[in-house]
Amino acid sequence: MKKNTISLFGLFICFSLIFTGCKDDDDNETCSCTTGKVTLTIVPTINGQELEMGKVMQDNQARDYWFTTLKFYLSNLKAVADNGEVVSLADVAYFDFEPNQSTGVKNGLTVDLANGTYTAIQYDAGVRQDLNEKDPSTFANDHPLSINNNMYWSWSTQYIFTKTEGFVVDNGDNKAWFVHCGLEENYEANKTVPVSFTVTGGSTTTATITLNLDKVLEAPHTIDLVADGQSHTTDNMELASKYQENFSVAFE
Amino acid sequence: MKLLTHIGLGIGVILLSSCEPDEKELTSENDLPFPIEIPAGFPAMEVPNDNPITRGRVALGKELFFDPILSKDRSISCGSCHQPEFSFTDQEALSLGVEDRIGERNSPQLANVAFKPLFFKDGGIPTLELQVLAPFDNHLELDLNVVDAVNRLMNDAYYTKRFQEVFDENPSAFGLTRAIAAYERTLISGNSRFDRYFYQNEDVLNDAELRGLELFRSDELKCNSCHSGVFFTNFQYENVGLELNYVDSGRARITLDPADAGKFEVPTLRNIAVTQPYMFDGRFETLEEVIDFFASGGLEHPNKSELMQPFSISEEEKADLIAFLETLTDESFLNDPSHRP
């Protein structure tokens, strides 16, 4: 009996050794690993200040306005290396900047990446059509496409790509604005944002991208949240399309 | 030696368990297939791989379907708008529509819903499982976000136990949608007098009913150009000219194509005598009003089907046509105790 206990213990040690690999060597400069990690973080800003939910800011017409919700999907996230090589980071990623909720703020993702210097991130704004057609109740709770994220329209079946909501002050009244944008025709593919970072073996580096929310109201389309600030996509396709197009190029 | 065998066995178990993770033993009553009888003339039923129709799923789905726990104020269930005795309709003209949607709609029957290619009068939902999600977010229906509904079930000792028994896991959106959809697939209605006449060759229709059937199929009335086949629908979307300007644009809300404005799914006519009021907005109280409408040929909407042409019909013929439509009522389905809570 004793003998066996000892040999089992030995086995355990062997396994532990085999399985740890370079994981335990994170942040160890001497690691000879060929991959590291990158944490891609998105920081939404208004007037150069980081977005705070509920904090009063000025919109493109100098009116007071604020956000209560900012959630979105990006698909086909890729990193562009300085040698021109393009490496996939994620099929789809979910971002949510609303604190005080069970799912918590999701402002980024951490993925493995080969060592090297990278110069840009490529992405599509929205949920790629093959994923958009999936049943949200089949994903695990921590999957970006989980139904728990409340980003699914049951009636016309498919995901809300970008969900933004808030209030804008119009002649002293707080007016709700919201844009819930989805549908394949509003999928904005092949966008690139320059950002440089270097991945070194076994360690985690960060890459930070700004989402310029001022631009979402300004370019290429001008959006007036008081005059036309409500869309669930099919009931106001024009606003949804403009918003998603602006949003897709507001990363910098 | 004995010890070695034990270790050997242990390793065997480890190997096996890594190949078949958490496979539940197939001994439970819950996992047995629910007996489904497909009536004569019906096509085979397509069942998604992730939702076999098991006894456990059907029983749990039925409980959920009739349980007001799924509505925000615990006042209504799916079964409030879909009542078995009316072929799973209610008697209201309008059950309020789904959030984000302009307009309100009449609640449709669920008989033979398993055989439909798409769901909703505009075809906006591709599967029965996904359909289950729709009433939740609707402020005018259950008004309880599905995530909150699942949390409510998780906090309910009875449902936690039931989901464990059936799905081997705590309540989830997956289990909720699967169970209700499995129950809905058992709602099969193919035992009307018409079925006995047509598919079983029984001599059960009287002269008036047979004359009504002839009218239904006649070149003049053309009812069966749209209400065709074993389900009395070709599952197409048609504009019949109820309005010159539809507030509820129907199929166009999904396709966003103006050529689809005012098109609604051709509904089944099975059990039609008990599903009044009629049309997408419940505007007609009686079958007679519906027939009068079809006889008028409808209003000249640009998308109106070419099959919609005025015809003349005598009072006697109308009575015959209605007598025929009444042969489509399946009493055994409407009274089936197994569909009820």
Tab-separated table of N, CA and C in Angstrom, chain A residues 96-186:
chain	number	residue	atom	x	y	z
A	96	ASP	N	-18.724	45.721	-23.021
A	96	ASP	CA	-19.857	46.279	-22.274
A	96	ASP	C	-19.290	47.211	-21.212
A	97	PHE	N	-19.687	48.476	-21.270
A	97	PHE	CA	-19.095	49.462	-20.361
A	97	PHE	C	-20.006	49.868	-19.223
A	98	GLU	N	-21.035	49.088	-19.010
A	98	GLU	CA	-21.978	49.419	-17.959
A	98	GLU	C	-21.550	48.743	-16.659
A	99	PRO	N	-21.224	49.530	-15.608
A	99	PRO	CA	-20.870	48.877	-14.352
A	99	PRO	C	-22.133	48.444	-13.616
A	100	ASN	N	-22.008	47.918	-12.442
A	100	ASN	CA	-23.147	47.573	-11.576
A	100	ASN	C	-24.095	46.586	-12.213
A	101	GLN	N	-23.619	45.629	-12.896
A	101	GLN	CA	-24.509	44.584	-13.386
A	101	GLN	C	-23.785	43.258	-13.206
A	102	SER	N	-24.560	42.200	-13.239
A	102	SER	CA	-23.993	40.901	-12.891
A	102	SER	C	-22.836	40.517	-13.810
A	103	THR	N	-22.924	40.888	-15.095
A	103	THR	CA	-21.882	40.456	-16.026
A	103	THR	C	-20.616	41.304	-15.916
A	104	GLY	N	-20.731	42.523	-15.300
A	104	GLY	CA	-19.544	43.341	-15.093
A	104	GLY	C	-19.069	44.034	-16.364
A	105	VAL	N	-18.153	44.982	-16.176
A	105	VAL	CA	-17.620	45.706	-17.334
A	105	VAL	C	-16.739	44.763	-18.140
A	106	LYS	N	-16.903	44.808	-19.447
A	106	LYS	CA	-16.030	44.022	-20.326
A	106	LYS	C	-15.390	44.995	-21.283
A	107	ASN	N	-14.205	45.438	-20.931
A	107	ASN	CA	-13.585	46.458	-21.768
A	107	ASN	C	-12.428	45.908	-22.594
A	108	GLY	N	-12.230	44.606	-22.544
A	108	GLY	CA	-11.125	44.080	-23.332
A	108	GLY	C	-11.051	42.580	-23.316
A	109	LEU	N	-10.035	42.081	-23.984
A	109	LEU	CA	-9.834	40.636	-23.984
A	109	LEU	C	-8.340	40.341	-24.034
A	110	THR	N	-7.977	39.202	-23.481
A	110	THR	CA	-6.572	38.807	-23.459
A	110	THR	C	-6.421	37.537	-24.284
A	111	VAL	N	-5.495	37.579	-25.231
A	111	VAL	CA	-5.315	36.395	-26.095
A	111	VAL	C	-3.836	36.084	-26.286
A	112	ASP	N	-3.562	34.849	-26.654
A	112	ASP	CA	-2.195	34.430	-26.960
A	112	ASP	C	-1.799	34.963	-28.335
A	113	LEU	N	-0.555	35.319	-28.445
A	113	LEU	CA	-0.089	35.846	-29.728
A	113	LEU	C	1.401	35.532	-29.873
A	114	ALA	N	1.814	35.269	-31.123
A	114	ALA	CA	3.225	34.966	-31.364
A	114	ALA	C	4.077	36.202	-31.050
A	115	ASN	N	5.295	35.959	-30.582
A	115	ASN	CA	6.217	37.066	-30.289
A	115	ASN	C	6.398	37.931	-31.524
A	116	GLY	N	6.568	39.216	-31.305
A	116	GLY	CA	6.818	40.094	-32.444
A	116	GLY	C	6.257	41.476	-32.201
A	117	THR	N	6.457	42.317	-33.180
A	117	THR	CA	5.946	43.686	-33.080
A	117	THR	C	4.748	43.825	-34.007
A	118	TYR	N	3.724	44.415	-33.469
A	118	TYR	CA	2.476	44.564	-34.227
A	118	TYR	C	2.150	46.034	-34.382
A	119	THR	N	1.496	46.346	-35.490
A	119	THR	CA	1.281	47.764	-35.800
A	119	THR	C	-0.189	48.158	-35.868
A	120	ALA	N	-1.064	47.179	-35.956
A	120	ALA	CA	-2.478	47.551	-36.114
A	120	ALA	C	-3.386	46.401	-35.706
A	121	ILE	N	-4.648	46.765	-35.453
A	121	ILE	CA	-5.692	45.769	-35.193
A	121	ILE	C	-6.735	45.897	-36.304
A	122	GLN	N	-7.139	44.764	-36.830
A	122	GLN	CA	-8.229	44.764	-37.807
A	122	GLN	C	-9.477	44.207	-37.148
A	123	TYR	N	-10.634	44.690	-37.580
A	123	TYR	CA	-11.886	44.233	-36.981
A	123	TYR	C	-13.044	44.503	-37.923
A	124	ASP	N	-14.141	43.845	-37.677
A	124	ASP	CA	-15.413	44.158	-38.322
A	124	ASP	C	-16.339	44.599	-37.191
A	125	ALA	N	-17.135	45.631	-37.428
A	125	ALA	CA	-18.090	46.054	-36.401
A	125	ALA	C	-19.395	45.303	-36.612
A	126	GLY	N	-19.766	44.494	-35.600
A	126	GLY	CA	-20.981	43.684	-35.719
A	126	GLY	C	-20.675	42.220	-35.444
A	127	VAL	N	-21.658	41.376	-35.631
A	127	VAL	CA	-21.482	39.934	-35.434
A	127	VAL	C	-21.487	39.274	-36.811
A	128	ARG	N	-20.416	38.579	-37.108
A	128	ARG	CA	-20.268	37.902	-38.407
A	128	ARG	C	-21.493	37.038	-38.703
A	129	GLN	N	-21.930	37.007	-39.941
A	129	GLN	CA	-23.221	36.389	-40.234
A	129	GLN	C	-23.336	34.922	-39.799
A	130	ASP	N	-22.285	34.128	-39.960
A	130	ASP	CA	-22.410	32.714	-39.566
A	130	ASP	C	-22.623	32.593	-38.055
A	131	LEU	N	-22.085	33.539	-37.289
A	131	LEU	CA	-22.294	33.523	-35.840
A	131	LEU	C	-23.622	34.180	-35.488
A	132	ASN	N	-23.989	35.157	-36.277
A	132	ASN	CA	-25.245	35.882	-36.060
A	132	ASN	C	-26.438	34.928	-36.165
A	133	GLU	N	-26.269	33.886	-36.952
A	133	GLU	CA	-27.377	32.947	-37.156
A	133	GLU	C	-27.499	31.903	-36.045
A	134	LYS	N	-26.612	31.937	-35.075
A	134	LYS	CA	-26.641	30.922	-34.018
A	134	LYS	C	-27.752	31.190	-32.992
A	135	ASP	N	-28.078	30.150	-32.271
A	135	ASP	CA	-29.077	30.236	-31.205
A	135	ASP	C	-28.366	30.673	-29.919
A	136	PRO	N	-28.683	31.848	-29.380
A	136	PRO	CA	-27.927	32.383	-28.243
A	136	PRO	C	-28.041	31.526	-26.984
A	137	SER	N	-29.088	30.698	-26.906
A	137	SER	CA	-29.233	29.895	-25.691
A	137	SER	C	-28.295	28.696	-25.684
A	138	THR	N	-27.533	28.508	-26.769
A	138	THR	CA	-26.618	27.360	-26.801
A	138	THR	C	-25.210	27.727	-26.343
A	139	PHE	N	-24.968	29.000	-26.004
A	139	PHE	CA	-23.615	29.383	-25.583
A	139	PHE	C	-23.471	29.405	-24.069
A	140	ALA	N	-22.283	29.071	-23.607
A	140	ALA	CA	-22.002	29.129	-22.170
A	140	ALA	C	-22.089	30.575	-21.694
A	141	ASN	N	-22.319	30.737	-20.394
A	141	ASN	CA	-22.522	32.074	-19.831
A	141	ASN	C	-21.365	33.036	-20.097
A	142	ASP	N	-20.148	32.506	-20.188
A	142	ASP	CA	-19.009	33.415	-20.360
A	142	ASP	C	-18.637	33.604	-21.828
A	143	HIS	N	-19.407	33.038	-22.740
A	143	HIS	CA	-19.128	33.211	-24.165
A	143	HIS	C	-19.650	34.582	-24.615
A	144	PRO	N	-18.921	35.243	-25.522
A	144	PRO	CA	-19.398	36.563	-25.971
A	144	PRO	C	-20.838	36.525	-26.494
A	145	LEU	N	-21.233	35.419	-27.094
A	145	LEU	CA	-22.564	35.361	-27.695
A	145	LEU	C	-23.632	34.831	-26.738
A	146	SER	N	-23.285	34.678	-25.453
A	146	SER	CA	-24.254	34.172	-24.482
A	146	SER	C	-25.497	35.053	-24.422
A	147	ILE	N	-26.612	34.410	-24.236
A	147	ILE	CA	-27.881	35.137	-24.132
A	147	ILE	C	-27.879	36.064	-22.914
A	148	ASN	N	-27.019	35.744	-21.932
A	148	ASN	CA	-26.939	36.565	-20.724
A	148	ASN	C	-26.511	37.995	-21.000
A	149	ASN	N	-25.894	38.228	-22.154
A	149	ASN	CA	-25.461	39.587	-22.460
A	149	ASN	C	-26.599	40.471	-22.937
A	150	ASN	N	-27.773	39.885	-23.119
A	150	ASN	CA	-28.925	40.698	-23.526
A	150	ASN	C	-28.678	41.459	-24.805
A	151	MET	N	-28.102	40.796	-25.765
A	151	MET	CA	-27.806	41.468	-27.034
A	151	MET	C	-28.497	40.732	-28.175
A	152	TYR	N	-29.658	40.185	-27.890
A	152	TYR	CA	-30.320	39.397	-28.916
A	152	TYR	C	-31.748	39.860	-29.095
A	153	TRP	N	-32.137	39.997	-30.362
A	153	TRP	CA	-33.518	40.348	-30.661
A	153	TRP	C	-34.260	39.086	-30.985
A	154	SER	N	-35.153	38.699	-30.148
A	154	SER	CA	-35.854	37.461	-30.442
A	154	SER	C	-36.714	37.574	-31.681
A	155	TRP	N	-37.313	38.737	-31.911
A	155	TRP	CA	-38.308	38.782	-32.979
A	155	TRP	C	-37.745	38.715	-34.371
A	156	SER	N	-36.678	39.370	-34.634
A	156	SER	CA	-36.196	39.228	-35.998
A	156	SER	C	-34.923	38.415	-35.959
A	157	THR	N	-34.788	37.698	-34.869
A	157	THR	CA	-33.755	36.717	-34.668
A	157	THR	C	-32.415	37.234	-35.091
A	158	GLN	N	-31.644	37.528	-34.256
A	158	GLN	CA	-30.232	37.794	-34.417
A	158	GLN	C	-29.747	38.876	-33.478
A	159	TYR	N	-28.462	39.037	-33.527
A	159	TYR	CA	-27.815	39.846	-32.499
A	159	TYR	C	-27.927	41.346	-32.756
A	160	ILE	N	-27.979	42.079	-31.650
A	160	ILE	CA	-27.824	43.519	-31.702
A	160	ILE	C	-26.311	43.745	-31.739
A	161	PHE	N	-25.831	44.412	-32.767
A	161	PHE	CA	-24.382	44.602	-32.910
A	161	PHE	C	-23.881	45.655	-31.927
A	162	THR	N	-24.615	46.756	-31.878
A	162	THR	CA	-24.209	47.889	-31.060
A	162	THR	C	-25.442	48.397	-30.336
A	163	LYS	N	-25.367	48.460	-29.017
A	163	LYS	CA	-26.508	48.942	-28.240
A	163	LYS	C	-26.042	50.129	-27.420
A	164	THR	N	-26.537	51.318	-27.765
A	164	THR	CA	-26.172	52.508	-27.005
A	164	THR	C	-27.459	53.205	-26.590
A	165	GLU	N	-27.438	53.754	-25.375
A	165	GLU	CA	-28.632	54.423	-24.855
A	165	GLU	C	-28.192	55.553	-23.937
A	166	GLY	N	-29.050	56.522	-23.804
A	166	GLY	CA	-28.759	57.600	-22.873
A	166	GLY	C	-29.835	58.661	-22.914
A	167	PHE	N	-29.475	59.858	-22.446
A	167	PHE	CA	-30.421	60.971	-22.442
A	167	PHE	C	-29.742	62.191	-23.031
A	168	VAL	N	-30.545	63.054	-23.627
A	168	VAL	CA	-30.028	64.314	-24.135
A	168	VAL	C	-30.996	65.391	-23.661
A	169	VAL	N	-30.434	66.537	-23.231
A	169	VAL	CA	-31.290	67.588	-22.687
A	169	VAL	C	-31.727	68.510	-23.823
A	170	ASP	N	-33.034	68.540	-24.022
A	170	ASP	CA	-33.602	69.342	-25.097
A	170	ASP	C	-34.531	70.374	-24.467
A	171	ASN	N	-34.157	71.649	-24.499
A	171	ASN	CA	-34.956	72.714	-23.885
A	171	ASN	C	-35.355	72.372	-22.450
A	172	GLY	N	-34.414	71.895	-21.690
A	172	GLY	CA	-34.692	71.592	-20.286
A	172	GLY	C	-35.285	70.218	-20.029
A	173	ASP	N	-35.705	69.513	-21.082
A	173	ASP	CA	-36.269	68.168	-20.878
A	173	ASP	C	-35.227	67.089	-21.164
A	174	ASN	N	-35.261	66.062	-20.327
A	174	ASN	CA	-34.390	64.922	-20.599
A	174	ASN	C	-35.068	64.005	-21.610
A	175	LYS	N	-34.469	63.919	-22.765
A	175	LYS	CA	-35.076	63.106	-23.814
A	175	LYS	C	-34.243	61.836	-23.985
A	176	ALA	N	-34.902	60.689	-23.993
A	176	ALA	CA	-34.169	59.432	-24.178
A	176	ALA	C	-33.708	59.306	-25.621
A	177	TRP	N	-32.470	58.882	-25.799
A	177	TRP	CA	-32.028	58.494	-27.141
A	177	TRP	C	-31.536	57.062	-27.043
A	178	PHE	N	-31.675	56.310	-28.094
A	178	PHE	CA	-31.133	54.957	-28.111
A	178	PHE	C	-30.936	54.516	-29.549
A	179	VAL	N	-29.852	53.813	-29.765
A	179	VAL	CA	-29.646	53.203	-31.074
A	179	VAL	C	-29.266	51.742	-30.826
A	180	HIS	N	-30.137	50.852	-31.260
A	180	HIS	CA	-29.867	49.419	-31.202
A	180	HIS	C	-29.671	48.986	-32.643
A	181	CYS	N	-28.428	48.726	-32.982
A	181	CYS	CA	-28.160	48.473	-34.391
A	181	CYS	C	-27.792	47.018	-34.650
A	182	GLY	N	-28.427	46.436	-35.640
A	182	GLY	CA	-28.099	45.071	-36.044
A	182	GLY	C	-28.414	44.882	-37.509
A	183	LEU	N	-28.538	43.656	-37.928
A	183	LEU	CA	-28.851	43.221	-39.296
A	183	LEU	C	-27.602	43.207	-40.179
A	184	GLU	N	-27.552	42.156	-40.981
A	184	GLU	CA	-26.383	41.905	-41.816
A	184	GLU	C	-25.977	43.122	-42.650
A	185	GLU	N	-26.946	43.851	-43.170
A	185	GLU	CA	-26.566	44.972	-44.036
A	185	GLU	C	-25.857	46.088	-43.270
A	186	ASN	N	-25.912	46.053	-41.943
A	186	ASN	CA	-25.204	47.067	-41.170
A	186	ASN	C	-23.874	46.558	-40.608
